[in-house]
XYZ file of C-alpha atoms in Angstrom:
590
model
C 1.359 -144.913 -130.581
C 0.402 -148.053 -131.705
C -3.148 -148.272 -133.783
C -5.969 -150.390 -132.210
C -7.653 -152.435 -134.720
C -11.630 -152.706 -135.134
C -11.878 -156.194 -133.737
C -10.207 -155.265 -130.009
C -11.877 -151.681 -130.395
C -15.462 -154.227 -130.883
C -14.178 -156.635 -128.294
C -13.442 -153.841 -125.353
C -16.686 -152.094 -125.953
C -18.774 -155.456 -125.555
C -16.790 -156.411 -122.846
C -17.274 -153.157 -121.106
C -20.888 -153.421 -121.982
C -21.742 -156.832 -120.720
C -19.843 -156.157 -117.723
C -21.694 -152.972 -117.218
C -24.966 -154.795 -117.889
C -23.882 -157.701 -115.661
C -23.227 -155.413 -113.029
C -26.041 -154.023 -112.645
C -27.962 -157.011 -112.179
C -25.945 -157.678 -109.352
C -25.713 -154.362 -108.058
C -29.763 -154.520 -107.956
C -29.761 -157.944 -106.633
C -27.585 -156.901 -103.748
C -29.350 -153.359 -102.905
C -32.528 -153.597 -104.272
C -33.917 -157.755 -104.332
C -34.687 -158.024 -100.548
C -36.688 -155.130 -100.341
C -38.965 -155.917 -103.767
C -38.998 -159.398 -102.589
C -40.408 -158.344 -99.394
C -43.030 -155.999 -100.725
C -44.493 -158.260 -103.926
C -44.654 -161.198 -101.139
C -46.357 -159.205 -98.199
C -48.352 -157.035 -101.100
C -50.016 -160.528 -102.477
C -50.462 -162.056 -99.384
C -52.814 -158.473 -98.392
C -54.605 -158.742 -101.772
C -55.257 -162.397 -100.931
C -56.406 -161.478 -97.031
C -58.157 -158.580 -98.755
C -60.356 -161.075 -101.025
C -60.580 -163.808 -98.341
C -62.089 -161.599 -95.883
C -64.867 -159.766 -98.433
C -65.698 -163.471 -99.219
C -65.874 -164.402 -95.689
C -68.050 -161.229 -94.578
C -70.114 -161.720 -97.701
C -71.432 -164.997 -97.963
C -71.397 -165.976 -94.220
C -69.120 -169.158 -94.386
C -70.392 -171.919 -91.961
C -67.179 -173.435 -89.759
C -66.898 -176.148 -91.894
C -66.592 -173.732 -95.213
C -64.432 -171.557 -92.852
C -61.823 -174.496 -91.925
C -61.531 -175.334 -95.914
C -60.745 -171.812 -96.937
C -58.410 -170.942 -94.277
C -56.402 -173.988 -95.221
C -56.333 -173.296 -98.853
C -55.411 -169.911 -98.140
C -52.470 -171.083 -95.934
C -51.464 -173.641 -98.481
C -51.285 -171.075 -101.485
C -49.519 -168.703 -99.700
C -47.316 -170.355 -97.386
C -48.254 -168.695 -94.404
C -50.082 -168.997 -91.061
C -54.000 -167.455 -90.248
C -56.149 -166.944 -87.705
C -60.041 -165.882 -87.397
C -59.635 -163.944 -84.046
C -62.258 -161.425 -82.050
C -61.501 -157.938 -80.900
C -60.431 -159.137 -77.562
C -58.242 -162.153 -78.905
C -60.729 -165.211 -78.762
C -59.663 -167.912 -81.850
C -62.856 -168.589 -83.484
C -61.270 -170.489 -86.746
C -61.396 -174.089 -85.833
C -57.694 -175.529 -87.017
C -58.134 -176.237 -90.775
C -55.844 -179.062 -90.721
C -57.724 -181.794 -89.260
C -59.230 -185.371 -88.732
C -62.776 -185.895 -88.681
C -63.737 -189.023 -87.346
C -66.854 -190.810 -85.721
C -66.983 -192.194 -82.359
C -68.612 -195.276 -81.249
C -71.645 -193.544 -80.074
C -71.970 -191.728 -83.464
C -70.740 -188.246 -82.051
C -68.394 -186.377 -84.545
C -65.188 -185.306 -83.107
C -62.391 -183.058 -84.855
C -58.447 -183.936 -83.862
C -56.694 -180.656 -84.363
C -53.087 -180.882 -86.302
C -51.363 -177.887 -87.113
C -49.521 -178.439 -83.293
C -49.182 -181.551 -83.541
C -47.948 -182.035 -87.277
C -45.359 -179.618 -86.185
C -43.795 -182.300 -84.556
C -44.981 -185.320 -85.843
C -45.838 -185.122 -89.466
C -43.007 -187.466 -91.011
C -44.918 -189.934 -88.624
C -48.169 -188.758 -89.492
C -47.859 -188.857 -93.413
C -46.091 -192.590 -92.933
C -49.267 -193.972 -91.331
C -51.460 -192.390 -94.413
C -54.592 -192.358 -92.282
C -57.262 -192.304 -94.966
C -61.923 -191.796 -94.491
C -62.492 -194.714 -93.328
C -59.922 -196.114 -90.973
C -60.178 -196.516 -87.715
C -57.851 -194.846 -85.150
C -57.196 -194.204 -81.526
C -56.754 -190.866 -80.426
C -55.564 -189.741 -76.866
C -55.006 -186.063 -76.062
C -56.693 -182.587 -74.151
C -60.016 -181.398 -74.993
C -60.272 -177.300 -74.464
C -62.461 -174.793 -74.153
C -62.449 -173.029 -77.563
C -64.414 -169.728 -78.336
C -66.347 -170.165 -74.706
C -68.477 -173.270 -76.108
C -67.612 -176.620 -74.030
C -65.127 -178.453 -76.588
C -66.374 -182.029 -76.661
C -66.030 -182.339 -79.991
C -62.182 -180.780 -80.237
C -59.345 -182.692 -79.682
C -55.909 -181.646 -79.453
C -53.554 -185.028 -79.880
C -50.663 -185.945 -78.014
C -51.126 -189.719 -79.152
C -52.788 -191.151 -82.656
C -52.675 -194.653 -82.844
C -53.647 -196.550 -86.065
C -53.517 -199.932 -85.905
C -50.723 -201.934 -87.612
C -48.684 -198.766 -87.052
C -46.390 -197.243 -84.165
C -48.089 -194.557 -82.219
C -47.638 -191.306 -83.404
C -46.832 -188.668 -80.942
C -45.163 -187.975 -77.734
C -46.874 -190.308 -75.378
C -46.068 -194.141 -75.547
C -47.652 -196.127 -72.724
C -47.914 -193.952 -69.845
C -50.809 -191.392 -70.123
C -51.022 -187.867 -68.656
C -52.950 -186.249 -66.229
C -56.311 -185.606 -67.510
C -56.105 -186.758 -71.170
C -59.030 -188.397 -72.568
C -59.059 -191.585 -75.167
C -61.387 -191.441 -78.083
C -61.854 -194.157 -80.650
C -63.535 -194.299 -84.098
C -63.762 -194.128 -87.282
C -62.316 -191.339 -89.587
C -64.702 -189.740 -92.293
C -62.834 -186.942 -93.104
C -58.693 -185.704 -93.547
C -57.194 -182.513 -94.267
C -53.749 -181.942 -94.017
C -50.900 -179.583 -94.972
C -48.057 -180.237 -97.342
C -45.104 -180.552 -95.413
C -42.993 -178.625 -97.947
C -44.762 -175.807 -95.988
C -44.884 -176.674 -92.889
C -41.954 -176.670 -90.344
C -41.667 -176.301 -86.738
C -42.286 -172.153 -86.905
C -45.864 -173.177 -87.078
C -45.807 -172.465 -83.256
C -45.173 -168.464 -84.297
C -49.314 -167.768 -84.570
C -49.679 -168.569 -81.044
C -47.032 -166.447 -80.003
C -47.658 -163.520 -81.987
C -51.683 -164.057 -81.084
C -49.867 -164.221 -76.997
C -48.097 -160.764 -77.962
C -50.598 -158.318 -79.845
C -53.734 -159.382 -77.359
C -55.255 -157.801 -75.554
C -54.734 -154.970 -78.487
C -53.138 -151.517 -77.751
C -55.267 -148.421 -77.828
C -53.683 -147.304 -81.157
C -54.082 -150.881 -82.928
C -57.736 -150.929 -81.102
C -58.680 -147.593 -82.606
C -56.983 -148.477 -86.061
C -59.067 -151.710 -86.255
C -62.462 -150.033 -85.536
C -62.199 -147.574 -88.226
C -60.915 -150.620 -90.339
C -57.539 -149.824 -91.169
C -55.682 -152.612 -92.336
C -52.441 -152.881 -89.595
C -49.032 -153.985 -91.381
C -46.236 -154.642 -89.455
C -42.885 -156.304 -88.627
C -42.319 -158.675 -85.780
C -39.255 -160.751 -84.421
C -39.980 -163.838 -82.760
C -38.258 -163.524 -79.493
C -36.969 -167.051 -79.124
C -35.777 -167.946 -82.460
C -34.982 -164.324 -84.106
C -37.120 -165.267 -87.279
C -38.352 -162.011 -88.637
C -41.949 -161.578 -90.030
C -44.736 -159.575 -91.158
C -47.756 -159.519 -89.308
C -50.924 -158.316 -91.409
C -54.298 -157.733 -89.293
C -57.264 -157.092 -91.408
C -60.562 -156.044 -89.777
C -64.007 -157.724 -91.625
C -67.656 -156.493 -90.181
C -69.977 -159.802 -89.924
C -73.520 -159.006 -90.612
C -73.953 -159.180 -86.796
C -72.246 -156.076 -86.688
C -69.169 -157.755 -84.555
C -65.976 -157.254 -85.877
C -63.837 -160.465 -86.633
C -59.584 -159.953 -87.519
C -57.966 -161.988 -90.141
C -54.531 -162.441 -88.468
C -51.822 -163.751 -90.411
C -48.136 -164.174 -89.820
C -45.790 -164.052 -92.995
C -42.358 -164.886 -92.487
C -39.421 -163.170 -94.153
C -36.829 -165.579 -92.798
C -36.456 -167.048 -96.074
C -36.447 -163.947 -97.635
C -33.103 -163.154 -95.832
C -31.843 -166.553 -96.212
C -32.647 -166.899 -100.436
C -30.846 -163.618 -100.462
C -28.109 -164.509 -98.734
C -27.621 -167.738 -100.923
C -27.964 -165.458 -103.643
C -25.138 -163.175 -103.254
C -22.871 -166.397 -103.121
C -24.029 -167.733 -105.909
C -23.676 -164.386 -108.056
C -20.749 -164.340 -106.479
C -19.652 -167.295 -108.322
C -21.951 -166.879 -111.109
C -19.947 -163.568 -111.396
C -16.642 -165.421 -112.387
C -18.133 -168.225 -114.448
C -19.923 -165.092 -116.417
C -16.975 -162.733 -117.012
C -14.659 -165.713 -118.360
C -18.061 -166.312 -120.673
C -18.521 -162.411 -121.633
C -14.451 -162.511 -122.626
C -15.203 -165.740 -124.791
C -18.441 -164.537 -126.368
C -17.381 -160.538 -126.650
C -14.326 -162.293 -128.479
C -16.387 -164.621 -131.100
C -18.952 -161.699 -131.672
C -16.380 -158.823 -132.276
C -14.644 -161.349 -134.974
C -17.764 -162.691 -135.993
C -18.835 -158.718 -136.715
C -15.064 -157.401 -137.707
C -14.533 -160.251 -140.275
C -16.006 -158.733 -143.266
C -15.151 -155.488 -142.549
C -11.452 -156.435 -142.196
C -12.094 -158.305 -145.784
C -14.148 -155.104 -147.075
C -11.176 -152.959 -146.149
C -8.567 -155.191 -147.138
C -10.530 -155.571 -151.122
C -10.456 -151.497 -150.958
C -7.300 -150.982 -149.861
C -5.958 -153.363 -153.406
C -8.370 -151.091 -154.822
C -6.747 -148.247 -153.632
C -3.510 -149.538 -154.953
C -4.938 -150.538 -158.274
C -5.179 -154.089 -157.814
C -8.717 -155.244 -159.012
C -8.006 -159.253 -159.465
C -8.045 -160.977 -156.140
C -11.598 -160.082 -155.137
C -14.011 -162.246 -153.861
C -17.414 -161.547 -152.449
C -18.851 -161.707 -149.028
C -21.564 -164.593 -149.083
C -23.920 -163.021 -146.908
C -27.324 -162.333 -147.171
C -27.309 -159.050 -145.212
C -26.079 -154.996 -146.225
C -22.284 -156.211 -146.090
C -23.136 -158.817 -148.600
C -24.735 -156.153 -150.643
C -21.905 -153.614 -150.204
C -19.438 -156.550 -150.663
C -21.330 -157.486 -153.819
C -21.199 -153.866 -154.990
C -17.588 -153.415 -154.297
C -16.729 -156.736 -156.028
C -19.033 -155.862 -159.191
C -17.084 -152.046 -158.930
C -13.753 -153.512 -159.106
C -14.507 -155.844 -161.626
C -16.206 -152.941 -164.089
C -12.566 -151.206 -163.089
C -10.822 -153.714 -163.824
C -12.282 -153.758 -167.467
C -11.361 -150.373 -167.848
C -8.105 -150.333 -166.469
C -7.261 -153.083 -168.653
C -8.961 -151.192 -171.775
C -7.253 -147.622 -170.679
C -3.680 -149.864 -170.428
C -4.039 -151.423 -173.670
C -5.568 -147.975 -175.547
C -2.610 -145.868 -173.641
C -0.285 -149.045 -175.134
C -1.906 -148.849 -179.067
C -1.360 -144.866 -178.276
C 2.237 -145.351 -177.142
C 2.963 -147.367 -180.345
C 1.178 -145.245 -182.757
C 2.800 -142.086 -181.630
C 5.932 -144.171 -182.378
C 4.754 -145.482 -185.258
C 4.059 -142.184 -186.315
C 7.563 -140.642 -185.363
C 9.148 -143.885 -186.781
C 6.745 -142.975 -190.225
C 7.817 -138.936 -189.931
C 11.397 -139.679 -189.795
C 11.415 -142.335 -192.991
C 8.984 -140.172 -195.174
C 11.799 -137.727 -193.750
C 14.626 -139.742 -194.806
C 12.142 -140.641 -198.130
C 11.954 -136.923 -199.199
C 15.796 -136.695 -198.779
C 16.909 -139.750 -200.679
C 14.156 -139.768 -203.284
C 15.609 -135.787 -203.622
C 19.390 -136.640 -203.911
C 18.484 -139.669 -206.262
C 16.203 -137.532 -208.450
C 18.505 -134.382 -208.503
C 21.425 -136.403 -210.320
C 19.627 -137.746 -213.379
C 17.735 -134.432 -213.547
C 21.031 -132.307 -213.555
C 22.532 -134.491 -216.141
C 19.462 -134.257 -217.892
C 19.567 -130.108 -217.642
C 23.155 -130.161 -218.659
C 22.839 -132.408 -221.839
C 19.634 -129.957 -222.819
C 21.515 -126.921 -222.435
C 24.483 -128.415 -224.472
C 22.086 -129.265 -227.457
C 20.758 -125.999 -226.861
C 23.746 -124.328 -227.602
C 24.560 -126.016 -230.374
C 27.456 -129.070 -229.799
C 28.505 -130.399 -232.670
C 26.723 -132.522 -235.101
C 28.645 -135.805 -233.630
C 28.420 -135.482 -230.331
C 24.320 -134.563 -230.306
C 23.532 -138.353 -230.501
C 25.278 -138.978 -227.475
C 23.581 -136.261 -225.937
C 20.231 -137.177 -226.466
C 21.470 -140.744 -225.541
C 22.333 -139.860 -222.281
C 19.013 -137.970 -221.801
C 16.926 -140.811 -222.829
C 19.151 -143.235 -220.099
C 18.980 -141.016 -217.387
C 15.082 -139.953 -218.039
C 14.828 -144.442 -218.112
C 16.395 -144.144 -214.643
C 13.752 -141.611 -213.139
C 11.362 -143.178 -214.637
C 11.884 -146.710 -213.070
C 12.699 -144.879 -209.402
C 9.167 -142.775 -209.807
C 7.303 -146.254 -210.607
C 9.169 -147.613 -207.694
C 8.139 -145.284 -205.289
C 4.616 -145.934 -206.888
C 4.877 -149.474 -206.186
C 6.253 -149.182 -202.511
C 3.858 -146.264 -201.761
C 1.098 -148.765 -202.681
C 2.201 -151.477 -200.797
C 2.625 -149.303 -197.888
C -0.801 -148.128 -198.328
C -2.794 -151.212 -196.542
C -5.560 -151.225 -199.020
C -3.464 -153.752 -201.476
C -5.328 -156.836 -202.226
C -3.608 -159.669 -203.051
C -4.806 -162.060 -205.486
C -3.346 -165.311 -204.689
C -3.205 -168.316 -207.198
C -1.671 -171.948 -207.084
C 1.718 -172.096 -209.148
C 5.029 -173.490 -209.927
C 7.713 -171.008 -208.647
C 10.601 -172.714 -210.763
C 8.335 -171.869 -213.952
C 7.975 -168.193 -212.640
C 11.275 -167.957 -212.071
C 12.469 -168.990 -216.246
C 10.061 -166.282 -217.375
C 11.673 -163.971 -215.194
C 15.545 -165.164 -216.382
C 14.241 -165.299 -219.983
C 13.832 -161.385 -219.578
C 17.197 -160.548 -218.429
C 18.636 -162.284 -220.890
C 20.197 -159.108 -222.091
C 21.431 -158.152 -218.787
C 23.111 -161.593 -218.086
C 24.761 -161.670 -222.017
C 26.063 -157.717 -221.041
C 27.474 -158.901 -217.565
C 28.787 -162.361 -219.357
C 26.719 -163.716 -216.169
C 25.000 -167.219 -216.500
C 21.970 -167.959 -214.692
C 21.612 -171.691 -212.844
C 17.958 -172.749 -211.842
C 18.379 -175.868 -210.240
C 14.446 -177.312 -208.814
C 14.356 -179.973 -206.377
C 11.169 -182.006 -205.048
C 9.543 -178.903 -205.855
C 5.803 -177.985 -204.467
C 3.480 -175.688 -205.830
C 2.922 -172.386 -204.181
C -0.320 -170.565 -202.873
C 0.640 -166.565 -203.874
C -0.338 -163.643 -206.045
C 2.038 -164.533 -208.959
C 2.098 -160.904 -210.439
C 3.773 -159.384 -206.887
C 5.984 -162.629 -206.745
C 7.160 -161.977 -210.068
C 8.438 -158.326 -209.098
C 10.237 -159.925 -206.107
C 11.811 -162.970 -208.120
C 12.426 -159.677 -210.711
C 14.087 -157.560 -208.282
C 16.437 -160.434 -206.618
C 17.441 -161.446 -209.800
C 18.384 -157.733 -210.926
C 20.279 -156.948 -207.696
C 22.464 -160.099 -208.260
C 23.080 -159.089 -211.273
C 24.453 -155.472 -210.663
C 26.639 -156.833 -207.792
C 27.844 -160.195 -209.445
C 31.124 -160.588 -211.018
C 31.762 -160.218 -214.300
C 31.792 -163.697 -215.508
C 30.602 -165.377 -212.517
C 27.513 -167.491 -212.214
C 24.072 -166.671 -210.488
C 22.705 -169.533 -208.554
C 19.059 -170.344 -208.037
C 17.328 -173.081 -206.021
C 13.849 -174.161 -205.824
C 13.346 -176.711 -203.130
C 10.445 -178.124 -201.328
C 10.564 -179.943 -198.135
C 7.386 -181.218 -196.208
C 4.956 -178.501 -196.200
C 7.310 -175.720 -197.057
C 9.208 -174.461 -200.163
C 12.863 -172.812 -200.218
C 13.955 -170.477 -203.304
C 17.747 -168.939 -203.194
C 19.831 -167.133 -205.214
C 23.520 -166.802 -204.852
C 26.065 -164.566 -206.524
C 29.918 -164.278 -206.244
C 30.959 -160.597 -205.338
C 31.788 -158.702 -202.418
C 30.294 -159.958 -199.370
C 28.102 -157.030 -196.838
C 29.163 -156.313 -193.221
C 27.574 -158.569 -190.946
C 26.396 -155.218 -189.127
C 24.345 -154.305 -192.246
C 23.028 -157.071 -193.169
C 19.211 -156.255 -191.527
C 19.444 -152.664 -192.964
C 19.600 -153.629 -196.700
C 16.233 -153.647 -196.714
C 15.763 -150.083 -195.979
C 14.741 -147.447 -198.748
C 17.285 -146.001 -200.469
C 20.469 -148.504 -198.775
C 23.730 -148.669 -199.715
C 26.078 -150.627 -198.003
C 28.982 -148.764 -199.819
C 30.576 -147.112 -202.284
C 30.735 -149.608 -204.854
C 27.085 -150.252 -204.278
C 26.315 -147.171 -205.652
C 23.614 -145.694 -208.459
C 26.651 -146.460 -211.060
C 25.253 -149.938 -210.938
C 21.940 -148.419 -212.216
C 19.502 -149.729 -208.872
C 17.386 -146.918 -207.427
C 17.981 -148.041 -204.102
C 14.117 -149.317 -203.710
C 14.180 -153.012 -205.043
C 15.025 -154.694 -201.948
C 12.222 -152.351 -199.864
C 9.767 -153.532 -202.633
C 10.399 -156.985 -202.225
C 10.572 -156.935 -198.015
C 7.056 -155.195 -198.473
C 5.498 -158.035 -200.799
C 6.887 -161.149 -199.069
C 5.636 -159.305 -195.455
C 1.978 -158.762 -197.095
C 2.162 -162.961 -197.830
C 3.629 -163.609 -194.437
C 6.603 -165.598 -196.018
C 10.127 -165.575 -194.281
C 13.027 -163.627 -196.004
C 17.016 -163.109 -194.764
C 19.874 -162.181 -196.563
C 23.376 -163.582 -195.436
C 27.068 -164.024 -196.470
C 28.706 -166.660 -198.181
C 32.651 -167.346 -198.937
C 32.689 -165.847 -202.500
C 29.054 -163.463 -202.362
C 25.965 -162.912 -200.929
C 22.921 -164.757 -200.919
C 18.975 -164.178 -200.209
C 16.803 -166.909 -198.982
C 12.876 -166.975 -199.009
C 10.893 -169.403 -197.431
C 7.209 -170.511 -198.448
C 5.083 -171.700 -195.317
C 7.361 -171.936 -192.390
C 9.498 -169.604 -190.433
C 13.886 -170.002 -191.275
């Protein structure tokens, strides 16, 4: 089974929640918007009847007062009133209106709610203002019982310069009346609001009157009636709110408004399209979005878990924190500061367990030549100190009276021999101690080298050997003279006991640049190639002929490795056609 990482696991779950979310809203919209669009709409219109008609009751509104307020109130709510009586008589006069003066002075109102129902395009073009004069040819009607001179209802308005308005051109009708005069007053509605359903008062007024019992008895005890009604000729569906108001009379006036929920139905139809489409726009933007977030979110986690998992493996170099200003910052911050603290100690463990590794082999390697030390510095003292034992023993019991000299002879030689290998050891235990300080000086080596000649004169004379110093472009040398006489001693010695008899020992002493060379050469056997590194061990001998009969105690060259390695000067031994020779170099590496 394959293993989902944290960025689709982040990306499915705010896909499925966005969805779910998004869903919802649509599943309410669908169900649920209708209904609460219905109710908030037919709700505020009732609070707004509700406070109209207290107002109205209260503070006994003249018609002119009346007319204003019932066309503000139809204007903020987009919807139709009527002041009615019990048994159906209008007694609001139509709030939308002209005012206008006739000849005679009389003041007549033009109703317009009909009429603009039809004609308001035409109506708003001529933009009849107070003052113009206008021609206006239509039915006056009884309204509310009182003879209706002063009411008009239009079927022609003429203003001049402009095309009559209305229905009629030229030929009148049948018991129309002409008025002419000046307008003083205008108020009309905003044709945003008003269409041609403005004929659905009048029918509704036609259908509830005269009242049923139940609505009759409802009204009296001022209930407020709510209810829906269908408009039998175009289908449009509405609410019909009657509310009863008491005038201080006592009579009892209805506020009868018709709210339509046509466009309720219609908006909400629209609306399901459009989330419809707004549906597929909005998942393709959920994918994108749930897609950039779950990155934007998995990002430095992935890093985070990516850092831990080098951790995890040891690897505490290729961190870098998370520049964020948040609590992955911080824990990226901590985990970087973590690994670099283990890093440190890693590095400081690795380098301790590596100074451990050597010392334990340093130790070993120190074990086995204190080891091999014991052993050799045993079997080279147990020789001179049997001869030693012997020669006592045979004074001791008495040899004869010429041979007692040679006894004590011998005795003296081979005590010599001990002590030179016990001062050796001194010396080599001394420079292997690390607390030798070396007191370095300027000097010529070639001169160190004559005083060291000059006191094996003996030696050379015994050997018939004769010592060459040959200097060339010599430089003076920066070393403690009194160890580099001991190693210049101990070469010179050693070529000695290995030269042929009657040979010649050749030194050099040249200087080159910033460096200095010294040699010595003698002719003899040569050493095995394979050996050649080991003849600086303690207590070497490459073979039988290099043995203790040539008087070394097998120290010399370990003396003089330790010396030049405390100065840091370059040493090698290596064969030649007729002998050996040793090469030290002052300043440089050979």
């Amino acid at each position: 089974m394959s293993k989902r990482g944290v960025t689709f696991k982040l990306f499915i779950m705010t896909v499925a929640f966005f969805l779910c979310f998004y869903g919802m809203v649509i599943l309410c919209q669908l169900l649920f918007f209708e209904d609460f669009y219905q109710q908030q709409k037919v709700g505020r219109v009732e609070s707004r009847l509700q406070s109209f008609g207290q107002s109205y009751a209260r503070e006994a509104w003249g018609s002119g007062r009346v007319s204003r307020e019932a066309a503000r109130f139809m204007l903020q709510n987009k919807n139709l009133l009527a002041i009615v009586s019990m048994d159906g008589k209008i007694k609001l006069e139509d709030p939308f209106h002209i005012t206008f003066r006739k000849a005679d002075g009389k003041i007549v109102k033009i109703s317009l709610t009909l009429f603009m129902s039809h004609y308001g395009e035409e109506l708003r073009a001529a933009r009849i203002q107070p003052g113009d004069t206008i021609t206006v040819e239509g039915e006056v009607l009884e309204n509310n019982g009182v003879s209706s001179t002063d009411v008009m209802y239009p079927a022609i308005i003429h203003k001049p310069g402009f095309k009559n308005i209305g229905g009629l051109d030229e030929i009148g009708i049948k018991g129309s009346i002409k008025w002419t005069g000046t307008v003083t007053d205008i108020v009309m509605p905003d044709l945003k609001t008003l269409s041609q359903r403005q004929g659905l008062l009048f029918s509704a007024l036609e259908e509830w009157f005269p009242l049923s019992q139940t609505h009759l008895e409802k009204l009296k005890n001022f209930e407020v009636l709510e209810e829906e009604w269908t408009e039998p000729w175009t289908g449009v569906h509405n609410v019909i709110i009657v509310y009863p108001v008491r005038q201080s009379t006592g009579d009892i006036d209805l506020l009868f408004t018709v709210t339509s929920l046509q466009e309720i139905s219609e908006t909400n139809e629209a609306l399901r399209w459009f989330y419809l489409y707004l549906g597929i726009g909005g998942f393709a933007l959920i994918l994108i979005l749930s897609l950039f977030y779950s990155r934007m979110v998995t990002r430095p986690l992935i890093a985070l878990n990516n850092t831990a998992k080098r951790m995890a493996k040891l690897d505490f170099s290729a961190h870098t924190p998370i520049r964020q200003n948040d609590e992955l910052g911080s824990l990226s911050y901590s985990m970087y500061t973590l690994s670099q603290n283990l890093n440190s100690a890693l590095r400081e463990l690795q380098e301790a367990n590596q100074q451990l590794v050597e010392d334990m082999e340093q130790k070993q390697r120190m074990e086995a030549v204190q080891q091999d030390f014991f052993a050799n510095a045993s079997h080279e003292l147990k020789t001179p100190l049997s001869i030693i034992k012997g020669f006592a023993e045979g004074l001791q019991d008495g040899v004869s009276a010429g041979k007692q000299d040679h006894y004590v002879k011998v005795i003296v030689e081979e005590a010599d021999k001990m002590e030179r290998l016990v001062q050796d050891m001194l010396d080599l235990a001394k420079l292997e101690s690390g607390t030798l300080r070396l007191r370095k000086t300027t000097f010529i080596l070639s001169e160190l080298v004559e005083e060291v000649v000059d006191k094996l004169f003996h030696l050379l004379k015994e050997k018939r050997l004769e010592a060459v110093i040959i200097p060339a472009n010599e430089m003076p040398i920066y070393a403690d003279a009194g160890w580099l006489e001991q190693v210049i001693f101990n070469l010179v010695i050693n070529a000695i006991r290995h030269a042929e008899e009657g040979s010649s020992i050749t030194i050099r002493v040249e200087g080159s640049g910033d460096r200095s060379t010294f040699s010595i050469e003698n002719k003899g056997e040569t050493i095995p190639e394979d050996q050649l590194e080991q003849i600086w061990d303690r207590f070497y001998r490459a073979e039988l002929s290099r043995s203790r009969q040539t008087g070394g105690t097998g120290l010399g060259l370990s003396i003089v490795k330790r010396i030049l390695d405390l100065h840091g000067f370059h040493y090698k031994a290596e064969n030649t056609e007729s002998g050996v020779r040793f090469v030290v170099v002052f300043g440089a590496k050979i």
